[in-house]
CSV table of C-alpha atoms in Angstrom, one decimal:
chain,number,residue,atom,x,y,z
A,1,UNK,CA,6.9,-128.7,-39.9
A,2,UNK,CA,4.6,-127.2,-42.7
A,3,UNK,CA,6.5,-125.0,-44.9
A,4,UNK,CA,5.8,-121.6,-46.9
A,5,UNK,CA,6.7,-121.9,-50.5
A,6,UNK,CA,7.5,-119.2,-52.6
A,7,UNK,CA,8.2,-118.7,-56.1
A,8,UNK,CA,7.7,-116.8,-59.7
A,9,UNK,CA,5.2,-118.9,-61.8
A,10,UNK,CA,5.2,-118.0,-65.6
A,11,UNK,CA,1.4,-116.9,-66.2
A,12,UNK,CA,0.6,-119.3,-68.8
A,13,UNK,CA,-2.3,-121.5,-69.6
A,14,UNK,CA,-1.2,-124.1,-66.8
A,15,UNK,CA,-1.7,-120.8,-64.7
A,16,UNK,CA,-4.9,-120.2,-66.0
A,17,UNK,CA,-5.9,-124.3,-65.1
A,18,UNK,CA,-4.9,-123.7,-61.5
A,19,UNK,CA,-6.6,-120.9,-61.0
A,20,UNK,CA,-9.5,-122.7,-62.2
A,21,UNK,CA,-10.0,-124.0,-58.4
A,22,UNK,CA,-10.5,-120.1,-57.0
A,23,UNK,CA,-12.7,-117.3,-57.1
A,24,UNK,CA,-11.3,-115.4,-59.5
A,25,UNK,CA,-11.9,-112.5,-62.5
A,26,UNK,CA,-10.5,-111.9,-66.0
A,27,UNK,CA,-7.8,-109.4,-64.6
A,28,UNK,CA,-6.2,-112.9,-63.1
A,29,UNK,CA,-6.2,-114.6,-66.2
A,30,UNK,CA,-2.7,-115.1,-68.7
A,31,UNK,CA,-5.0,-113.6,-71.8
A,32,UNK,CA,-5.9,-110.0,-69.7
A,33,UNK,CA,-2.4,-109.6,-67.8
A,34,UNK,CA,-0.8,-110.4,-72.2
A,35,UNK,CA,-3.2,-107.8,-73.3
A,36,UNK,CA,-2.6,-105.2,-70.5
A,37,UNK,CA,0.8,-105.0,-71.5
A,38,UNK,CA,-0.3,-103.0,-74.2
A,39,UNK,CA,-1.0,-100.3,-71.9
A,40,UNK,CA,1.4,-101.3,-68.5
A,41,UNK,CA,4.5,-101.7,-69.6
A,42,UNK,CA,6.3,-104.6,-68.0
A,43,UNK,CA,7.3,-108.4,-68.0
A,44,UNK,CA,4.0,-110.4,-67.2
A,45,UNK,CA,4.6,-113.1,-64.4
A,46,UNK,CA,2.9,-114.6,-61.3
A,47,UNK,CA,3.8,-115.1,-57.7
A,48,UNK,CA,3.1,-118.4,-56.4
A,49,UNK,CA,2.7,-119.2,-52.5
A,50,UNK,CA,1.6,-122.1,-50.8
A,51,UNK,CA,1.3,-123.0,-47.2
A,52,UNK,CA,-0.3,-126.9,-46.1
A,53,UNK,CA,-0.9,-127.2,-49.3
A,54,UNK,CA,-3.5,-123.8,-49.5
A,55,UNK,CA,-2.3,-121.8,-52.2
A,56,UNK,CA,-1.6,-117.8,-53.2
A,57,UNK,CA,-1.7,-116.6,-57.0
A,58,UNK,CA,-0.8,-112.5,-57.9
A,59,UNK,CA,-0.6,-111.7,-61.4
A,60,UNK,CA,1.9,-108.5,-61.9
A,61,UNK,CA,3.9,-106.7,-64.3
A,62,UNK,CA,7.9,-106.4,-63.1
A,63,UNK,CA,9.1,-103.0,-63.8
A,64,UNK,CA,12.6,-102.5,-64.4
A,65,UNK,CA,14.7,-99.9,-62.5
A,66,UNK,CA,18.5,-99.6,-62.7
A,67,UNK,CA,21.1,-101.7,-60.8
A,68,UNK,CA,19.4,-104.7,-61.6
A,69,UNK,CA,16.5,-103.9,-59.3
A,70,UNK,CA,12.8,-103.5,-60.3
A,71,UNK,CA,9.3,-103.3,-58.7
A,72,UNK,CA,5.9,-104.5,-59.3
A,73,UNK,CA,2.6,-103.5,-60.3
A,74,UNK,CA,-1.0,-105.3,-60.4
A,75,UNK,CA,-2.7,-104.7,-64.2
A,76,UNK,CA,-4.8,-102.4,-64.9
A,77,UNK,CA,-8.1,-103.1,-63.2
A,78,UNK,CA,-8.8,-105.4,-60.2
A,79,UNK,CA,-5.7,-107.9,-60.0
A,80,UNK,CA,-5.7,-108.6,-56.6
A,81,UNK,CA,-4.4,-112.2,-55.3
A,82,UNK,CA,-6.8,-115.1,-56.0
A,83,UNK,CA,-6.8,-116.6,-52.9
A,84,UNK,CA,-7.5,-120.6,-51.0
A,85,UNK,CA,-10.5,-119.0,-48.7
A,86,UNK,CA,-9.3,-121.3,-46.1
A,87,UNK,CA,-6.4,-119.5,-45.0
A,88,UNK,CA,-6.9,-117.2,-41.8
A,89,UNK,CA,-5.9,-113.6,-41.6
A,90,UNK,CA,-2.4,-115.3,-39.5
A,91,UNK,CA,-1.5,-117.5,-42.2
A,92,UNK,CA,-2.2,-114.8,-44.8
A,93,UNK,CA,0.0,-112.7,-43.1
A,94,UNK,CA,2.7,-115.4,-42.2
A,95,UNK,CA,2.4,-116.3,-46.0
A,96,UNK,CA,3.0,-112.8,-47.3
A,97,UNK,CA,5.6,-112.2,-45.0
A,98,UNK,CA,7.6,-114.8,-46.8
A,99,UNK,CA,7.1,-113.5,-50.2
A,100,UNK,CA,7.7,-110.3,-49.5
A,101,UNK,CA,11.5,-111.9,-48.2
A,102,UNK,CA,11.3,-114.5,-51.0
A,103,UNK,CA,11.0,-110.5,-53.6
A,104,UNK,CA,13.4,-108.6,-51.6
A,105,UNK,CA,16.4,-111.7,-52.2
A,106,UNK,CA,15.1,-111.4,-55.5
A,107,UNK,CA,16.2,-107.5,-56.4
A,108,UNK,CA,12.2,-106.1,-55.5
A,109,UNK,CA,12.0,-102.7,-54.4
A,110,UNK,CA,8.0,-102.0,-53.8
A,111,UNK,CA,4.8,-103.8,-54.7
A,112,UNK,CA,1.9,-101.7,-55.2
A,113,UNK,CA,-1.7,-104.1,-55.5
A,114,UNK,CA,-5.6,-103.2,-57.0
A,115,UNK,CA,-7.2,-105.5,-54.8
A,116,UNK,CA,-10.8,-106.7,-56.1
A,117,UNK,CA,-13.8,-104.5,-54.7
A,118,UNK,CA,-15.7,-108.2,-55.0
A,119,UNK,CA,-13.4,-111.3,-54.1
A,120,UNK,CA,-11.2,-109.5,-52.1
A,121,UNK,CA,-13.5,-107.8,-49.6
A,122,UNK,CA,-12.2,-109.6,-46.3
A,123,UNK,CA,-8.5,-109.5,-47.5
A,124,UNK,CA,-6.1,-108.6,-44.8
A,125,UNK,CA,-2.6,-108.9,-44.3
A,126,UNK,CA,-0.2,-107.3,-41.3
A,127,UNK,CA,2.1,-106.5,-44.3
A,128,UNK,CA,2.4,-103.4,-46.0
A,129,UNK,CA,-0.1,-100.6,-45.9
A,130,UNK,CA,-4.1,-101.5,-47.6
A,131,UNK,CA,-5.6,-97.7,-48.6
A,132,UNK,CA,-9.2,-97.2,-48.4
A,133,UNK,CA,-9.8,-95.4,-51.7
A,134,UNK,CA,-13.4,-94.7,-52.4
A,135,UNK,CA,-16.4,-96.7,-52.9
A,136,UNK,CA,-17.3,-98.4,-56.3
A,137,UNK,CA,-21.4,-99.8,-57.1
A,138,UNK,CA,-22.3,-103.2,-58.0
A,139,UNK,CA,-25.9,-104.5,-58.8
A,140,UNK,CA,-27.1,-107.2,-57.7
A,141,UNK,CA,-27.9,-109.5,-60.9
A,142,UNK,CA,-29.7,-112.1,-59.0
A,143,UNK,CA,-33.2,-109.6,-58.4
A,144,UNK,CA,-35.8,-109.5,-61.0
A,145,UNK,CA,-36.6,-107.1,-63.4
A,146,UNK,CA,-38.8,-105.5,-61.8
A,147,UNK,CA,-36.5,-104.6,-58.4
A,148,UNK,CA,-33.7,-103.6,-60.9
A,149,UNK,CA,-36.3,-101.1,-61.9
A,150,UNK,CA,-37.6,-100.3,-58.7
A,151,UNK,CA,-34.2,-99.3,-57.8
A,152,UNK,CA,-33.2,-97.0,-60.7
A,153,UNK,CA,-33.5,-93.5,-60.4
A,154,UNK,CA,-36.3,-91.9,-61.0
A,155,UNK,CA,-34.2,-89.8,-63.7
A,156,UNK,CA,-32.1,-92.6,-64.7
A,157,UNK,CA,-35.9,-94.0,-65.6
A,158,UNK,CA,-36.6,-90.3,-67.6
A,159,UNK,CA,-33.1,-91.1,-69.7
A,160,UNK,CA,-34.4,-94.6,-71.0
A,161,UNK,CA,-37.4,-94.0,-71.7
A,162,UNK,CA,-36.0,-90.7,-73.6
A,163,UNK,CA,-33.6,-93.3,-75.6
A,164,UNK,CA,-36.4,-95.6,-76.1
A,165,UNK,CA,-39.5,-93.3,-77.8
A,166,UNK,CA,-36.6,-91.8,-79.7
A,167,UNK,CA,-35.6,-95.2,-81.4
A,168,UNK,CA,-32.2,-95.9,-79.7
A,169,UNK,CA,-31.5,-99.5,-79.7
A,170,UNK,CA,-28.7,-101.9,-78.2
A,171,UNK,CA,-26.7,-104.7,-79.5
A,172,UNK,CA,-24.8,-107.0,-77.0
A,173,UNK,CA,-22.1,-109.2,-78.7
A,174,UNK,CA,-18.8,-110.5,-78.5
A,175,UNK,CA,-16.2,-107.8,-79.4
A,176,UNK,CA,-14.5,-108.3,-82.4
A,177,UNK,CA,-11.1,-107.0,-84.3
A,178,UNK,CA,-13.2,-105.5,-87.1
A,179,UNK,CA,-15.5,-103.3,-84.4
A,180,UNK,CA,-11.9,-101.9,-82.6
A,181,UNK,CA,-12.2,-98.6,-85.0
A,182,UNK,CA,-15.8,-97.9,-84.4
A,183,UNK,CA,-15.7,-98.2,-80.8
A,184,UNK,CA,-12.2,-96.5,-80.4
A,185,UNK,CA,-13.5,-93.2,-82.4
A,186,UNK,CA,-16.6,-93.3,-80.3
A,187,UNK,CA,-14.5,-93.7,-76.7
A,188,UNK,CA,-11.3,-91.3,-77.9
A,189,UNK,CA,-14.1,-88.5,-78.3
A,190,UNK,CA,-15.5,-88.9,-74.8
A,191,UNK,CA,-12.0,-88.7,-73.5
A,192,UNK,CA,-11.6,-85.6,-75.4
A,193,UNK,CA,-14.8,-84.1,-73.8
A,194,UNK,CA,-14.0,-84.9,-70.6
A,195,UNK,CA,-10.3,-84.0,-70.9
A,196,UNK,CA,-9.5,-87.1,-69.2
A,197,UNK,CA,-5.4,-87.8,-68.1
A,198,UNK,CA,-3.4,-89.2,-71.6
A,199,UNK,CA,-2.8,-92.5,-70.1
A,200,UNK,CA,-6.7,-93.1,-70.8
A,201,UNK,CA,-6.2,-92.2,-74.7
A,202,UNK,CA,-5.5,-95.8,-75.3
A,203,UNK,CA,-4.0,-97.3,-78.4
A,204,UNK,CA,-5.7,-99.3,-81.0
A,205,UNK,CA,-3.9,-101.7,-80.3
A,206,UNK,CA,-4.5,-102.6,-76.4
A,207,UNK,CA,-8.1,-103.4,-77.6
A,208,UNK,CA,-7.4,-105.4,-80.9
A,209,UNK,CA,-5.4,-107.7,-77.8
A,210,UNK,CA,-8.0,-107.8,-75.6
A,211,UNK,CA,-10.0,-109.4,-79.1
A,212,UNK,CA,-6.9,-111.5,-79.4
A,213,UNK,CA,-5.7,-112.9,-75.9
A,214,UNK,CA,-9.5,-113.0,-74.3
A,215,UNK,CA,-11.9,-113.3,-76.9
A,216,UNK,CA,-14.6,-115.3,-75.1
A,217,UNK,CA,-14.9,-112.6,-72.4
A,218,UNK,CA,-15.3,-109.4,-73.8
A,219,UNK,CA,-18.3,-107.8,-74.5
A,220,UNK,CA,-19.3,-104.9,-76.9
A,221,UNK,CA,-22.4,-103.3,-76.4
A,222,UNK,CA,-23.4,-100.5,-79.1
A,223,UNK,CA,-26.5,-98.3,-79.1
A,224,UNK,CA,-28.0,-97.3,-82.3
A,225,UNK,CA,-30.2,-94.4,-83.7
A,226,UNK,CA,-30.7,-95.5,-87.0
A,227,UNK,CA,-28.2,-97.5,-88.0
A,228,UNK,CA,-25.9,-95.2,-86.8
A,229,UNK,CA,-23.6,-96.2,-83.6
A,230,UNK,CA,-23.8,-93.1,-81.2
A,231,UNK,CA,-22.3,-95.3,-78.0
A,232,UNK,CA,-20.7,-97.9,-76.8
A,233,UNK,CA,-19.2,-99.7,-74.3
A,234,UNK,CA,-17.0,-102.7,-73.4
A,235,UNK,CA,-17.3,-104.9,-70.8
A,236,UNK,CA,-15.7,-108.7,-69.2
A,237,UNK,CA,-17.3,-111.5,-68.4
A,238,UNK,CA,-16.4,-113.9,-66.2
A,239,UNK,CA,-19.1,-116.7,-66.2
A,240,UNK,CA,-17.5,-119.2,-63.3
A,241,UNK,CA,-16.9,-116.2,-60.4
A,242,UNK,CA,-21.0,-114.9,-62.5
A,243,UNK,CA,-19.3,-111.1,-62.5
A,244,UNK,CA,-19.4,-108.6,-65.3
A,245,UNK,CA,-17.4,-105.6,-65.0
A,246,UNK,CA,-18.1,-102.2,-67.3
A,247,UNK,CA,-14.3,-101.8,-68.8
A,248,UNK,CA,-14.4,-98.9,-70.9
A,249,UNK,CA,-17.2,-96.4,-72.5
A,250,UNK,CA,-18.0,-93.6,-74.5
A,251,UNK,CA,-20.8,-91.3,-76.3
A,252,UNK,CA,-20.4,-89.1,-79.2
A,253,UNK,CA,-21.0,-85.9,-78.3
A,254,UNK,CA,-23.8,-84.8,-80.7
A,255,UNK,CA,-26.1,-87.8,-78.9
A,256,UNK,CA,-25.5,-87.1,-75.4
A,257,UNK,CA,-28.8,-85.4,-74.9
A,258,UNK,CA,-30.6,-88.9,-75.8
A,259,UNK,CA,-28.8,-90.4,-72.8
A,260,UNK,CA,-28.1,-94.0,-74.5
A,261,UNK,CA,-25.4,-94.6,-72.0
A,262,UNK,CA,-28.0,-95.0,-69.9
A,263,UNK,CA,-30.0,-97.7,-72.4
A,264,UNK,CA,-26.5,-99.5,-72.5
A,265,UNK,CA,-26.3,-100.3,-68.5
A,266,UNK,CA,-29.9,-101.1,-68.6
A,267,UNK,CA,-29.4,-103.7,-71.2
A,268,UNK,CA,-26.4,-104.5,-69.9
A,269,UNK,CA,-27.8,-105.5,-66.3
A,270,UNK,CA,-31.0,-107.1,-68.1
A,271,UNK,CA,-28.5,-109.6,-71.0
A,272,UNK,CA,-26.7,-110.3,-67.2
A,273,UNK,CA,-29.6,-111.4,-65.5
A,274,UNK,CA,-31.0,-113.5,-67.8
A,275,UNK,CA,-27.4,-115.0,-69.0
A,276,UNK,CA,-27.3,-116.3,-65.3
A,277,UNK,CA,-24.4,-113.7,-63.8
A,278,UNK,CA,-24.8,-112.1,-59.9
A,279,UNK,CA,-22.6,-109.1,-60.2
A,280,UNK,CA,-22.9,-106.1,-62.6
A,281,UNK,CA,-19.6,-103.9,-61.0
A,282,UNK,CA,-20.0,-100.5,-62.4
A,283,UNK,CA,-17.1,-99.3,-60.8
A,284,UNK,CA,-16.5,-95.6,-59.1
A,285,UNK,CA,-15.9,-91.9,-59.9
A,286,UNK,CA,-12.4,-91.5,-61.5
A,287,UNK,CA,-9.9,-91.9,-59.2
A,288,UNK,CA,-12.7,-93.3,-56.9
A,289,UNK,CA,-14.0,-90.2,-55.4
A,290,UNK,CA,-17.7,-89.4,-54.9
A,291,UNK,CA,-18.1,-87.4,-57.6
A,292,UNK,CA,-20.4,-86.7,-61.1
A,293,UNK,CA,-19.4,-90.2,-62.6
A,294,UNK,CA,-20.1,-91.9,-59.1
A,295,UNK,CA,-23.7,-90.7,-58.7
A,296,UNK,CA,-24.5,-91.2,-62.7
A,297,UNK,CA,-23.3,-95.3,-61.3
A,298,UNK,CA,-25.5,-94.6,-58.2
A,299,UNK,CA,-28.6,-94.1,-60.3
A,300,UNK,CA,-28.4,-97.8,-60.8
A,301,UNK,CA,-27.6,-99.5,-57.5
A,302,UNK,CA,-26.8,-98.1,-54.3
A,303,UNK,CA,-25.0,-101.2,-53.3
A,304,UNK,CA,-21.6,-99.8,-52.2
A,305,UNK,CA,-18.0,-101.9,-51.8
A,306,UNK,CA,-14.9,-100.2,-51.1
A,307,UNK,CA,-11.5,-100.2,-53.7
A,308,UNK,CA,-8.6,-100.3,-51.5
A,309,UNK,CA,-5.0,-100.8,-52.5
A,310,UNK,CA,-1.9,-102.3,-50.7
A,311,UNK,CA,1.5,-101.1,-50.9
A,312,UNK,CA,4.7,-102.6,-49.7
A,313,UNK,CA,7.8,-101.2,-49.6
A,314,UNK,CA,10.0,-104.8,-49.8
A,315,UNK,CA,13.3,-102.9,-50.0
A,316,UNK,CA,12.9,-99.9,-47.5
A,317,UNK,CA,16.6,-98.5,-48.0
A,318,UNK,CA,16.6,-98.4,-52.1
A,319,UNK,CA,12.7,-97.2,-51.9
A,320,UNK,CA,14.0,-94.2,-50.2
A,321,UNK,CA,17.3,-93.9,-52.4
A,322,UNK,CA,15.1,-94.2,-55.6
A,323,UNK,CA,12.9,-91.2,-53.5
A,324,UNK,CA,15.2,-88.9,-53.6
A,325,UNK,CA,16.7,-89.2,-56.5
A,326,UNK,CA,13.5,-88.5,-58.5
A,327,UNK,CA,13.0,-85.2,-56.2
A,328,UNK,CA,9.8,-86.4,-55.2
A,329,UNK,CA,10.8,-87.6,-51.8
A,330,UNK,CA,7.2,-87.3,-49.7
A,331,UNK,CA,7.0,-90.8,-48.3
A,332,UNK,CA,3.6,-90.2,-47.5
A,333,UNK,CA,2.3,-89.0,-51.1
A,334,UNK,CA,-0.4,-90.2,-52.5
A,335,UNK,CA,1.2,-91.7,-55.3
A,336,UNK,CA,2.6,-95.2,-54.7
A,337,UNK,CA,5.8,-95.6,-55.7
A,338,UNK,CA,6.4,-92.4,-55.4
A,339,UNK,CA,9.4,-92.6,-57.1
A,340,UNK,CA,7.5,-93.0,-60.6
A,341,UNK,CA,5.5,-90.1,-60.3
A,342,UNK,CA,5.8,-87.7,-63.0
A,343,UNK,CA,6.7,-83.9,-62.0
């Protein structure tokens, strides 16, 4: 009789070797989860499941909550499991089933999971509850430059060529510690503008890790007006699964009328191309809705996949202690665990 086995792994660089085997992105790897600490506080470990020899990998942070108990989260970005595409839906589900008993022996109370808009399209499990959130963009790397053109918006088109006769130019290279500040000023000022949420104001620090922990796979791209930096962006690279992701961005706001945002993703998809990759993931609106951000990421692909989230509750009876206690005891909130959210 085959048998489902379940256990914490320590994410490590034998972790990053075995998930060598999968399709999998930088959020799965022991460098990003170390670095996203920064930002998600937690202990980094992995959970480990294997079934005739097929084999499960998560990546999470382990929360602590009191009485010994605690919960889970994915990092920030697309953490989902990396996963043996061999195992059906049944045995998914069989297999989760057991790690969801293997975390509630263990002291977990819920689990809440960023599956991948890109490897973890046809994931399904009868556990917990997967939440359709909104749909993110991803170019297709593999056309020419000519479709990649062809398929830009006609005012997307009108903003590069704006960048372009007024001198704006773009440098792709390998972030380093001593470009943190420059990019940091440049990002912090776009949060500003948009009076994004405070969790977004990111320390220094998170990105002098991600130079630190992942070095190979982040990229810095800067556009210039005469020597001076007036955008920038960061993205990951992950040359065996051939996907780059845009990570963070930002414009200073006395340059936003030269559009080199735009003149960033178009480099971006064209270094990409050429480099050899297939999937430029833009990502979605904030909080994945349709909104100004999403169709400014429209205007270079209209190739739509979906970001979806699962939540299990492992431990229904302390889920709905830990509920009320907070005051925020509406089961079917939006938040997940609603238990953390902030009043």
């Amino acid at each position: 009789m085959d048998v489902i086995k379940v256990d914490f792994r320590e994410i490590d660089e034998q972790w990053d070797k075995d998930i060598l085997n999968y399709q999998f992105d930088i959020y799965h790897l022991s460098g990003w989860v170390e670095a996203s600490k920064e930002i998600d506080k937690g202990e980094s470990k992995g959970i480990f499941a294997s079934y005739k020899n097929k084999c499960l990998f998560f990546p999470v942070l382990i929360r602590a909550l009191d009485d010994g108990l605690w919960d889970m989260t994915s990092t920030y970005g697309y953490g989902g499991p990396v996963v043996d595409e061999t195992l059906s839906k049944q045995e998914i589900t069989e297999v989760m089933q057991e790690v969801v008993a293997f975390l509630h022996r263990q002291g977990c109370v819920s689990w809440f999971i960023r599956l991948h808009p890109i490897l973890n399209q046809e994931w399904s499990a009868d556990v917990g509850t997967i939440i359709e959130h909104g749909p993110t963009l991803v170019s297709d790397l593999t056309k020419t430059e000519e479709e990649h053109w062809g398929e830009t918006q006609r005012q997307h088109r009108q903003g590069i060529k704006k960048a372009i006769k007024a001198g704006v130019t773009v440098n792709i290279e390998k972030m380093q510690k001593e470009q943190v500040p420059l990019f940091s000023s440049i990002y912090k000022e776009t949060m500003q503008m948009v009076k994004a949420n405070q969790y977004y104001f990111f320390d220094d620090n998170y990105f002098y890790a991600l130079c630190d922990y992942i070095p190979t796979r982040v990229l810095l791209a800067t556009a210039y007006l005469e020597g001076t930096a007036i955008a920038s962006s960061i993205c990951t690279i992950c040359k065996e699964s051939k996907i780059i992701q845009f990570h963070l961005s930002g414009t200073l706001n006395d340059y936003r009328k030269l559009q080199p945002s735009k003149m960033i993703t178009h480099e971006i998809r064209a270094w990409g191309r050429e480099a050899g990759y297939e999937y430029l993931h833009l990502g979605g609106g904030v909080g994945a809705k349709c909104d100004t951000l999403y169709d400014y990421k429209k205007g270079f692909s209209s190739n739509e996949l979906m970001f979806k989230t699962q939540r299990i509750i492992v431990n229904a009876e302390k889920y709905e202690q830990l509920a009320l206690a907070s005051g925020n005891d509406d089961t079917e909130a939006a938040f997940f665990p609603i238990y953390r959210q902030r009043r």
